[in-house]
mmCIF file of C-alpha atoms and ligand atoms in Angstrom:
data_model
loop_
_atom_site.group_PDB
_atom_site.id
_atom_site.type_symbol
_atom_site.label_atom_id
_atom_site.label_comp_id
_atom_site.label_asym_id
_atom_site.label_seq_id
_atom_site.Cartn_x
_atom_site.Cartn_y
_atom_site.Cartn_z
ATOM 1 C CA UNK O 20 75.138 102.403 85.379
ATOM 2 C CA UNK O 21 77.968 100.188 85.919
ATOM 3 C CA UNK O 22 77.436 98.044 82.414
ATOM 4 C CA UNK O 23 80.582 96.185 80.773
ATOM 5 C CA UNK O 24 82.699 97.409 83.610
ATOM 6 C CA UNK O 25 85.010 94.977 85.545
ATOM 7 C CA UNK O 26 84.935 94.993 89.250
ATOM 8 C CA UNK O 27 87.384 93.186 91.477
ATOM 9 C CA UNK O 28 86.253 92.706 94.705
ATOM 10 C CA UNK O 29 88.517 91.057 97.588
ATOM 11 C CA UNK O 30 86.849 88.816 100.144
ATOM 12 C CA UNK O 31 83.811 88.873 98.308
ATOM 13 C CA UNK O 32 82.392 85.680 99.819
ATOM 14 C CA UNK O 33 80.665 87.131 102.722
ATOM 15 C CA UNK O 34 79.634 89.979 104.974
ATOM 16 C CA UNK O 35 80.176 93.435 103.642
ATOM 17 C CA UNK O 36 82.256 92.430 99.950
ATOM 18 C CA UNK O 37 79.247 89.688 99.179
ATOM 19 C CA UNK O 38 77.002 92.791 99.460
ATOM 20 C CA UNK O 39 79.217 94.706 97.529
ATOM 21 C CA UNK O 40 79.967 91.927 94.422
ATOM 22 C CA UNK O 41 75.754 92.023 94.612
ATOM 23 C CA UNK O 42 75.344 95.108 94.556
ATOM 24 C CA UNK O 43 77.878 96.493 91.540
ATOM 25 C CA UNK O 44 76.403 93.177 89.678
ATOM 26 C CA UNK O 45 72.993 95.320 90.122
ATOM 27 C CA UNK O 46 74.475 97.743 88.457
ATOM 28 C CA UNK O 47 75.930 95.891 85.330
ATOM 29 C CA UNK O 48 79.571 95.320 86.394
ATOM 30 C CA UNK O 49 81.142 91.626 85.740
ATOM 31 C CA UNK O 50 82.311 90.657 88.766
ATOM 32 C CA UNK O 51 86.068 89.217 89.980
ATOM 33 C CA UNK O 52 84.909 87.475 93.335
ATOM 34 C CA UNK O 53 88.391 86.880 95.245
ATOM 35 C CA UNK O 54 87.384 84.364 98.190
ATOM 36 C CA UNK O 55 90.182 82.781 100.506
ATOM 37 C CA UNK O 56 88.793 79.558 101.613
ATOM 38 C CA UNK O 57 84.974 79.312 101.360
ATOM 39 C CA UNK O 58 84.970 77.949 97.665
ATOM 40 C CA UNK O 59 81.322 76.743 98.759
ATOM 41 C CA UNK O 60 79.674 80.114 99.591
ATOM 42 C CA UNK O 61 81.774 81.599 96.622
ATOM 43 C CA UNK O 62 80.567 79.609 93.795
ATOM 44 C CA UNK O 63 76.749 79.787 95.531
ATOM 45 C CA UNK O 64 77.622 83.914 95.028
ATOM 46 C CA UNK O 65 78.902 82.832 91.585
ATOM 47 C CA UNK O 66 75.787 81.668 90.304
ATOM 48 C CA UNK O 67 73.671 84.222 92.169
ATOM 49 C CA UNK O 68 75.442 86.614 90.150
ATOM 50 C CA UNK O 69 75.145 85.210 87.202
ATOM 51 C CA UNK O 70 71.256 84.985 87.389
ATOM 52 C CA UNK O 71 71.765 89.007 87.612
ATOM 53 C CA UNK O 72 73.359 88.526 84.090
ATOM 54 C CA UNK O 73 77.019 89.423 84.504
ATOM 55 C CA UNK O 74 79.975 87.678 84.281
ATOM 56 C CA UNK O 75 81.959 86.314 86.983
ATOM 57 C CA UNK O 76 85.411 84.973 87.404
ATOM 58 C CA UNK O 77 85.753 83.407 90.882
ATOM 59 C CA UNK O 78 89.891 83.533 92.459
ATOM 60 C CA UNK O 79 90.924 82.416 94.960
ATOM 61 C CA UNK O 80 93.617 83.861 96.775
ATOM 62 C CA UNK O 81 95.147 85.604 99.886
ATOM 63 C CA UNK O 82 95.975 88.714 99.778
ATOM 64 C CA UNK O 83 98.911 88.817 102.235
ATOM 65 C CA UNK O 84 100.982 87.090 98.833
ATOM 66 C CA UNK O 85 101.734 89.939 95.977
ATOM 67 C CA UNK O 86 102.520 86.930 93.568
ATOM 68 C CA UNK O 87 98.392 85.586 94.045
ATOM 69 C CA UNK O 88 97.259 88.912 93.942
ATOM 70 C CA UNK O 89 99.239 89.716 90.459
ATOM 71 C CA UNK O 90 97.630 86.247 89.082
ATOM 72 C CA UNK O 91 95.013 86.940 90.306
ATOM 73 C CA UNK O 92 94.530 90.595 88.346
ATOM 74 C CA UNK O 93 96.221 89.054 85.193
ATOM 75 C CA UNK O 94 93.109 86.063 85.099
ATOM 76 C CA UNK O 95 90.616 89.413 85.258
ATOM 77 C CA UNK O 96 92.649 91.421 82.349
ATOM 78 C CA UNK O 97 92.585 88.043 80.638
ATOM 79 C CA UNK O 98 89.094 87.331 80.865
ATOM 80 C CA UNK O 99 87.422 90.561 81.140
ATOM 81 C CA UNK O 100 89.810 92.849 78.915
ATOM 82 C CA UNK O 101 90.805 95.370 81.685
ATOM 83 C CA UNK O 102 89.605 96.033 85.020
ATOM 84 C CA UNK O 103 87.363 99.575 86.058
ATOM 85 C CA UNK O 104 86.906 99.373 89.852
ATOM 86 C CA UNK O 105 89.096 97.623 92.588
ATOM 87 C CA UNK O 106 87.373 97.430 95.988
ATOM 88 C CA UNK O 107 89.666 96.355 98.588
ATOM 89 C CA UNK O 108 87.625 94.495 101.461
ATOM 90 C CA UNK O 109 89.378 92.061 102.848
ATOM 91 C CA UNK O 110 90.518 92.603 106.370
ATOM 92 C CA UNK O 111 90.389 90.924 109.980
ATOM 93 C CA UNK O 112 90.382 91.264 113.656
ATOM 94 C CA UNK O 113 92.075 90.068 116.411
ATOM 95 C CA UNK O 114 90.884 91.814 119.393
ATOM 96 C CA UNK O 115 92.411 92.188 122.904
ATOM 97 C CA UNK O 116 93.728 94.920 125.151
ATOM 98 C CA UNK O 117 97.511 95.794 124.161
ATOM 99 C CA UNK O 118 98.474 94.574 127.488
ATOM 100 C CA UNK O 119 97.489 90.784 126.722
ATOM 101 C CA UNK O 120 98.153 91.749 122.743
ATOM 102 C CA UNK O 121 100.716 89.029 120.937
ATOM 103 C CA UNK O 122 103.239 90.452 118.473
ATOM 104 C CA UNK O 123 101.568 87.459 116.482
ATOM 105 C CA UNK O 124 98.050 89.349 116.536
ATOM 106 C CA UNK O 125 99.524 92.429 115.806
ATOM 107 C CA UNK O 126 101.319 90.920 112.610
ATOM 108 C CA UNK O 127 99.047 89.237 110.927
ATOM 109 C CA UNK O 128 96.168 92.142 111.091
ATOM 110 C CA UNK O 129 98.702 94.541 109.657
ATOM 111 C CA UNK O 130 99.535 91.914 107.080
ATOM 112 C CA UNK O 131 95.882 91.213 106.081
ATOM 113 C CA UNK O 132 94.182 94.663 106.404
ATOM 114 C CA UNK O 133 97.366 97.520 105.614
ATOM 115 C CA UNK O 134 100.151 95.149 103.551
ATOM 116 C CA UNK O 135 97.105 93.003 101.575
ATOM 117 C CA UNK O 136 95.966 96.289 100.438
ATOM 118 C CA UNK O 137 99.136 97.640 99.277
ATOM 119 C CA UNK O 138 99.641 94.577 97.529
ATOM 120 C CA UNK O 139 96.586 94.878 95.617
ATOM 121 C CA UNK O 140 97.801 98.904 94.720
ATOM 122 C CA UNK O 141 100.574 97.777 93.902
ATOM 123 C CA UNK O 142 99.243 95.280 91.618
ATOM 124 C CA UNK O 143 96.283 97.387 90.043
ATOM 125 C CA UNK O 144 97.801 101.033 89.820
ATOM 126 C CA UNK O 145 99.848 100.077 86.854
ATOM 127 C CA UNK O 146 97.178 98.352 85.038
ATOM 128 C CA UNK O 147 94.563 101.561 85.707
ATOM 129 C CA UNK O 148 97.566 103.752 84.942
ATOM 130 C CA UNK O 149 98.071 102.021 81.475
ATOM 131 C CA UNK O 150 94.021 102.345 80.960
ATOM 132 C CA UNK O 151 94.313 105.992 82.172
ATOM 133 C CA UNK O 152 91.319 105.440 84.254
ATOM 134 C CA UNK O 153 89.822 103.155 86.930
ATOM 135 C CA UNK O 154 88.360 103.553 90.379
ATOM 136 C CA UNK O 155 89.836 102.273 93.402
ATOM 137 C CA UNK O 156 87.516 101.670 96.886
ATOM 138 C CA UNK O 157 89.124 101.157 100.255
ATOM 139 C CA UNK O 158 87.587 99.423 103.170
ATOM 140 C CA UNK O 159 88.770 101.633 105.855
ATOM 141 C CA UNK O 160 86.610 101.782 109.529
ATOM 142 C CA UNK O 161 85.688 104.884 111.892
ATOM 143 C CA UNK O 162 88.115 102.809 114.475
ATOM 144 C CA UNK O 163 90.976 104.057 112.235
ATOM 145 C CA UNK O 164 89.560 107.373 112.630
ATOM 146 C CA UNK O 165 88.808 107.382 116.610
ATOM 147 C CA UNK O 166 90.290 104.359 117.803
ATOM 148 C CA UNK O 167 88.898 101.669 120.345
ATOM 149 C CA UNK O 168 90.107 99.794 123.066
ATOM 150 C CA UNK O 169 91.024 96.131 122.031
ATOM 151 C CA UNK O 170 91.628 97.113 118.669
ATOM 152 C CA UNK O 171 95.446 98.419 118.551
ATOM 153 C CA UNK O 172 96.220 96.465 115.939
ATOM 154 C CA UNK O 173 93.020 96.930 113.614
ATOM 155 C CA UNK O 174 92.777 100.663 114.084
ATOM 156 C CA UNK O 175 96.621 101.478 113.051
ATOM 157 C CA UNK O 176 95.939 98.853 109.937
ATOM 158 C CA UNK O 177 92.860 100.950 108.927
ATOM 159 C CA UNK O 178 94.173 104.255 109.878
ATOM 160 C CA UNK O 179 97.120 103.500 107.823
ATOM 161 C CA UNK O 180 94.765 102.563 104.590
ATOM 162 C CA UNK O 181 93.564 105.946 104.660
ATOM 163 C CA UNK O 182 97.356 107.425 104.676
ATOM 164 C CA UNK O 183 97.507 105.324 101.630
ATOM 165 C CA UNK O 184 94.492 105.926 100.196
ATOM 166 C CA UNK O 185 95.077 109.900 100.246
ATOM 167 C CA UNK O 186 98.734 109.697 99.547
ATOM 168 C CA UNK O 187 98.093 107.412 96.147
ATOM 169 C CA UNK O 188 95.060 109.871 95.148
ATOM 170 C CA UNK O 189 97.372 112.426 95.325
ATOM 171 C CA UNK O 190 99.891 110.429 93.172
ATOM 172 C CA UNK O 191 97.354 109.101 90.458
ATOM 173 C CA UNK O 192 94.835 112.220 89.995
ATOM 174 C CA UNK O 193 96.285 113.047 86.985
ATOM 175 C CA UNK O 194 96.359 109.895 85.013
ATOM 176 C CA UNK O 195 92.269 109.793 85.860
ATOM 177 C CA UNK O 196 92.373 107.635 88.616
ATOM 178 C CA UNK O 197 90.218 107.935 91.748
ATOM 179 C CA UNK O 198 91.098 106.658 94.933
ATOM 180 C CA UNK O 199 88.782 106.870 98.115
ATOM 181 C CA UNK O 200 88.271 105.361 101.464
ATOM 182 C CA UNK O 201 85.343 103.756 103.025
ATOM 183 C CA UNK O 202 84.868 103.806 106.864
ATOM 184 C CA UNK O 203 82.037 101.536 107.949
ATOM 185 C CA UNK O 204 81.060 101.835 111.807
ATOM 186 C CA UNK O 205 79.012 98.864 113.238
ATOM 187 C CA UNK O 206 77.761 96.723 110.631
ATOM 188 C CA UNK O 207 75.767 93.602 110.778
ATOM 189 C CA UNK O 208 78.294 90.631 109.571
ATOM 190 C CA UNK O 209 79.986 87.558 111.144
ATOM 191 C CA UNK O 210 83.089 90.280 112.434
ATOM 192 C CA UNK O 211 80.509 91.668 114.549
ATOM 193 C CA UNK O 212 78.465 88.583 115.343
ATOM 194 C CA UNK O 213 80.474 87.701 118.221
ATOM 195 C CA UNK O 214 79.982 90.520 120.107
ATOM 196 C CA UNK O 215 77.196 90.200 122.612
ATOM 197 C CA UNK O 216 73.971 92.000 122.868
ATOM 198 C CA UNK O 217 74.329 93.645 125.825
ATOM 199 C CA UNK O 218 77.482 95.581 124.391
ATOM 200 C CA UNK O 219 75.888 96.185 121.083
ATOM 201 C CA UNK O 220 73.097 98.244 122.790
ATOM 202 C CA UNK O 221 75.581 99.868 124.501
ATOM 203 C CA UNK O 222 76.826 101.313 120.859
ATOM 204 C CA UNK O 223 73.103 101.636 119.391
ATOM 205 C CA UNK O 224 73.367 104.645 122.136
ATOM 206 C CA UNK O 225 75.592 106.326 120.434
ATOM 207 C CA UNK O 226 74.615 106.059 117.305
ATOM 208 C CA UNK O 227 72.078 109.018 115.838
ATOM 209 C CA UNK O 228 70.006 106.684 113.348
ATOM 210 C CA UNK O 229 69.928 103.703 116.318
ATOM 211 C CA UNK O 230 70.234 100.640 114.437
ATOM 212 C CA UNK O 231 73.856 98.851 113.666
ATOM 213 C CA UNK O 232 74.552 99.141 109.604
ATOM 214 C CA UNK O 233 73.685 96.402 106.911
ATOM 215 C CA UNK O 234 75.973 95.502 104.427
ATOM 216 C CA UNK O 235 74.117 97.000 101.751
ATOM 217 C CA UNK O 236 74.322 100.549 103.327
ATOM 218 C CA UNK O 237 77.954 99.755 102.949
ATOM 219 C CA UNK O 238 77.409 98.882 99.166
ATOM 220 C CA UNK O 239 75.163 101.546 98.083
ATOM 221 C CA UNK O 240 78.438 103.996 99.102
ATOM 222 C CA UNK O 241 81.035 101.886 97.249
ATOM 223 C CA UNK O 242 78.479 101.380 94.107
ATOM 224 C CA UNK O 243 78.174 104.957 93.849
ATOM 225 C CA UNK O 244 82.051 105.500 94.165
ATOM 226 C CA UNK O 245 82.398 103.336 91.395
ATOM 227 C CA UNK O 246 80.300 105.329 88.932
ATOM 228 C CA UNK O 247 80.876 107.853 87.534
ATOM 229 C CA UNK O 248 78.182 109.488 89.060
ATOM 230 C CA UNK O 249 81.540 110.360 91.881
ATOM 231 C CA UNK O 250 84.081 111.253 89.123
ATOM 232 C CA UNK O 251 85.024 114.411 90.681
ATOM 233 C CA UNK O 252 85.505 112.932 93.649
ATOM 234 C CA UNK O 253 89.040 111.259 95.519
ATOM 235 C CA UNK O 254 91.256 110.782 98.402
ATOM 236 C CA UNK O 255 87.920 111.104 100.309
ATOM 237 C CA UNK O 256 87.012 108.869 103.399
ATOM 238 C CA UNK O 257 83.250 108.459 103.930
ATOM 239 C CA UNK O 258 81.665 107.034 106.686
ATOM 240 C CA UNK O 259 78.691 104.398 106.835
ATOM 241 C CA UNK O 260 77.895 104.874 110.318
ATOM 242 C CA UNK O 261 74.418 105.887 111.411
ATOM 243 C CA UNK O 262 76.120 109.345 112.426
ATOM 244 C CA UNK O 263 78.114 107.571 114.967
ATOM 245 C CA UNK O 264 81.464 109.458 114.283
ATOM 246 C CA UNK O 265 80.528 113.315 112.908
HETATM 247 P P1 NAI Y 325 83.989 89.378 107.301
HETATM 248 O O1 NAI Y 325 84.927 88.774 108.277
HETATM 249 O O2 NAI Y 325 82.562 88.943 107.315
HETATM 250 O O3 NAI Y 325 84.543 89.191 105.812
HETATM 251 C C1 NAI Y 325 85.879 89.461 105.492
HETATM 252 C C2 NAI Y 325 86.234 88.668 104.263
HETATM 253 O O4 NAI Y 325 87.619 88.879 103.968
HETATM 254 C C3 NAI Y 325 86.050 87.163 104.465
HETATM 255 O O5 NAI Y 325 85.381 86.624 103.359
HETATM 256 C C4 NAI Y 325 87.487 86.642 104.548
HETATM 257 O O6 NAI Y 325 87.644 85.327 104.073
HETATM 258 C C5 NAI Y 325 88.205 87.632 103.656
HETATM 259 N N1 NAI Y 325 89.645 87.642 103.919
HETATM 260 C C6 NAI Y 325 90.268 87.750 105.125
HETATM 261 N N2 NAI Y 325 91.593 87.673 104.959
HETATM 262 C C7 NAI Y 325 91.823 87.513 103.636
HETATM 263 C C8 NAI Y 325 92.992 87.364 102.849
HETATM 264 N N3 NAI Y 325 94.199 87.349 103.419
HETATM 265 N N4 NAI Y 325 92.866 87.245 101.511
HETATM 266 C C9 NAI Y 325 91.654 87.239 100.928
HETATM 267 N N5 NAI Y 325 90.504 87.373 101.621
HETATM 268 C C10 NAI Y 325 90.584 87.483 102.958
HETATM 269 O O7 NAI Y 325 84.121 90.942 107.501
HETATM 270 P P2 NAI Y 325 83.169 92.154 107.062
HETATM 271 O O8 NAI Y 325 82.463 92.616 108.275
HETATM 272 O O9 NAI Y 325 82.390 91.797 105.872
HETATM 273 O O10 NAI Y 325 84.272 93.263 106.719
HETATM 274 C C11 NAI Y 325 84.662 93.613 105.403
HETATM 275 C C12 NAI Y 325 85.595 94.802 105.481
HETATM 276 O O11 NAI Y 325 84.922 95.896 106.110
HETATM 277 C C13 NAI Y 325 86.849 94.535 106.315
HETATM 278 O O12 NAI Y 325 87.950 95.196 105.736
HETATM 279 C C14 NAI Y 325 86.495 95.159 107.645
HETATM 280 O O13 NAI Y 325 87.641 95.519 108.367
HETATM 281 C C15 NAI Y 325 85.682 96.350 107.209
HETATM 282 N N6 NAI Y 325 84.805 96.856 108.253
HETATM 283 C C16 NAI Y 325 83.810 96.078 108.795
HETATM 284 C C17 NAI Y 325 83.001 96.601 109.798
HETATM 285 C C18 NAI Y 325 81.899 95.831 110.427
HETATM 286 O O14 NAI Y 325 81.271 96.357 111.351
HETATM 287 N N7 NAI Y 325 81.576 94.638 110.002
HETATM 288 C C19 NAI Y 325 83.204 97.957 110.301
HETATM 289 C C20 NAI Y 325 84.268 98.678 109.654
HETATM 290 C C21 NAI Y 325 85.024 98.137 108.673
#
């Protein structure tokens, strides 16, 4: 489906963008796999990958600096010819009540999860724009759609990737561009690890289907926004979330 494409996939050595770099290798696509600091589980994906027989180009880099991220996307062009689908994962938390919240916590969550990804637009929309095509995924959450207590900071940086999302959809349509949002609710990885059982039944209530997500129910989404299976769709947000937010 997804054969001799180029994905780049930002913190791709774990949790929800390992599933993702697995799951569009599945499908074909050579993989960019964008890490931060854990070379180690990185080049383990690296040659997981490659036994699915694609090509992969592990980068590091942090988002949060333009200048890495534009190295970063000239390494892909170089190696790979051009670049097909972007999926922007990366993001953190730093819970706590607004009361207790630091302007420190609040700063570097917005940095990560809203500025990282518009440095990676930034960075990619020309290049797509010169291809006249390419698909562009956003990790969004259903906390930027409905908001949660402790999460101030994390639900105005995902809420504000889907303002960007729609608002660069609506600027890129035309040169064949897609651009869509992805709004996981409570998935299985180490962001959610810490919270304790007793509070993740409480949100297995509310949720229709009962079970927290997997990463790969996360994947399956973004694979099929990357195909072209969804070419006549954009500026979309889609939740992963059992039914939790409907
Ligand atoms: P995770 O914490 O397991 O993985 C995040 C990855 O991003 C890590 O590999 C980390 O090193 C990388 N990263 C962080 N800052 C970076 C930077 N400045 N530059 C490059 N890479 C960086 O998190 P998880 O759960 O896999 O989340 C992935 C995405 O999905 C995030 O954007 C998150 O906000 C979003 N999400 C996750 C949900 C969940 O329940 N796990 C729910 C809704 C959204």
């Amino acid at each position: 489906m997804l054969k001799g494409k180029c994905s780049v996939v930002t913190g791709a050595s774990r949790g929800i963008g390992r599933a993702i770099a697995k799951r569009l290798a599945k499908a074909g696509s050579n993989i960019v796999l964008n890490y931060r600091s854990s070379e180690k589980e990185a080049s383990e994906l690296k040659s997981e990958l490659e036994d699915m027989n694609v090509e992969v180009l592990v980068y590091k880099c942090d988002i949060q600096n333009i200048n890495e991220v534009s190295e970063m996307l000239k390494a892909a062009k170089e190696k790979f010819g051009k670049i097909d689908i972007m999926v922007n994962n990366a993001g953190i938390t730093k819970d706590t009540l607004l009361l207790r919240m630091k302007q420190e916590d609040f700063d570097s969550v917005i940095d990560v999860n809203l500025k990282g990804v518009f440095n990676c637009l930034k960075e990619i929309t020309p290049i797509m724009v010169r291809q006249k095509g390419g698909k562009i995924i956003n990790l969004s959450s259903v906390i930027g759609l409905i908001g949660n207590a402790g999460q101030v900071n994390y639900a105005a940086s995902k809420a504000g990737v889907i303002g960007m999302t729609k608002s660069l959809a609506k600027e890129v349509g035309s040169r064949g561009i897609t651009v869509n949002a992805v709004a996981p609710g409570f998935i299985q990885t180490d962001m959610t690890n810490d919270l304790n059982d007793k509070y993740k039944d409480e949100i297995k209530k509310n949720i229709p289907l009962r079970r927290l997500g997997e990463a790969e129910d996360v994947a399956n989404l973004v694979a099929f926004l990357a195909s072209e299976e969804s070419s006549y769709i954009t500026g979309q947000v889609i939740n992963v979330d059992g039914g939790m937010v409907m």
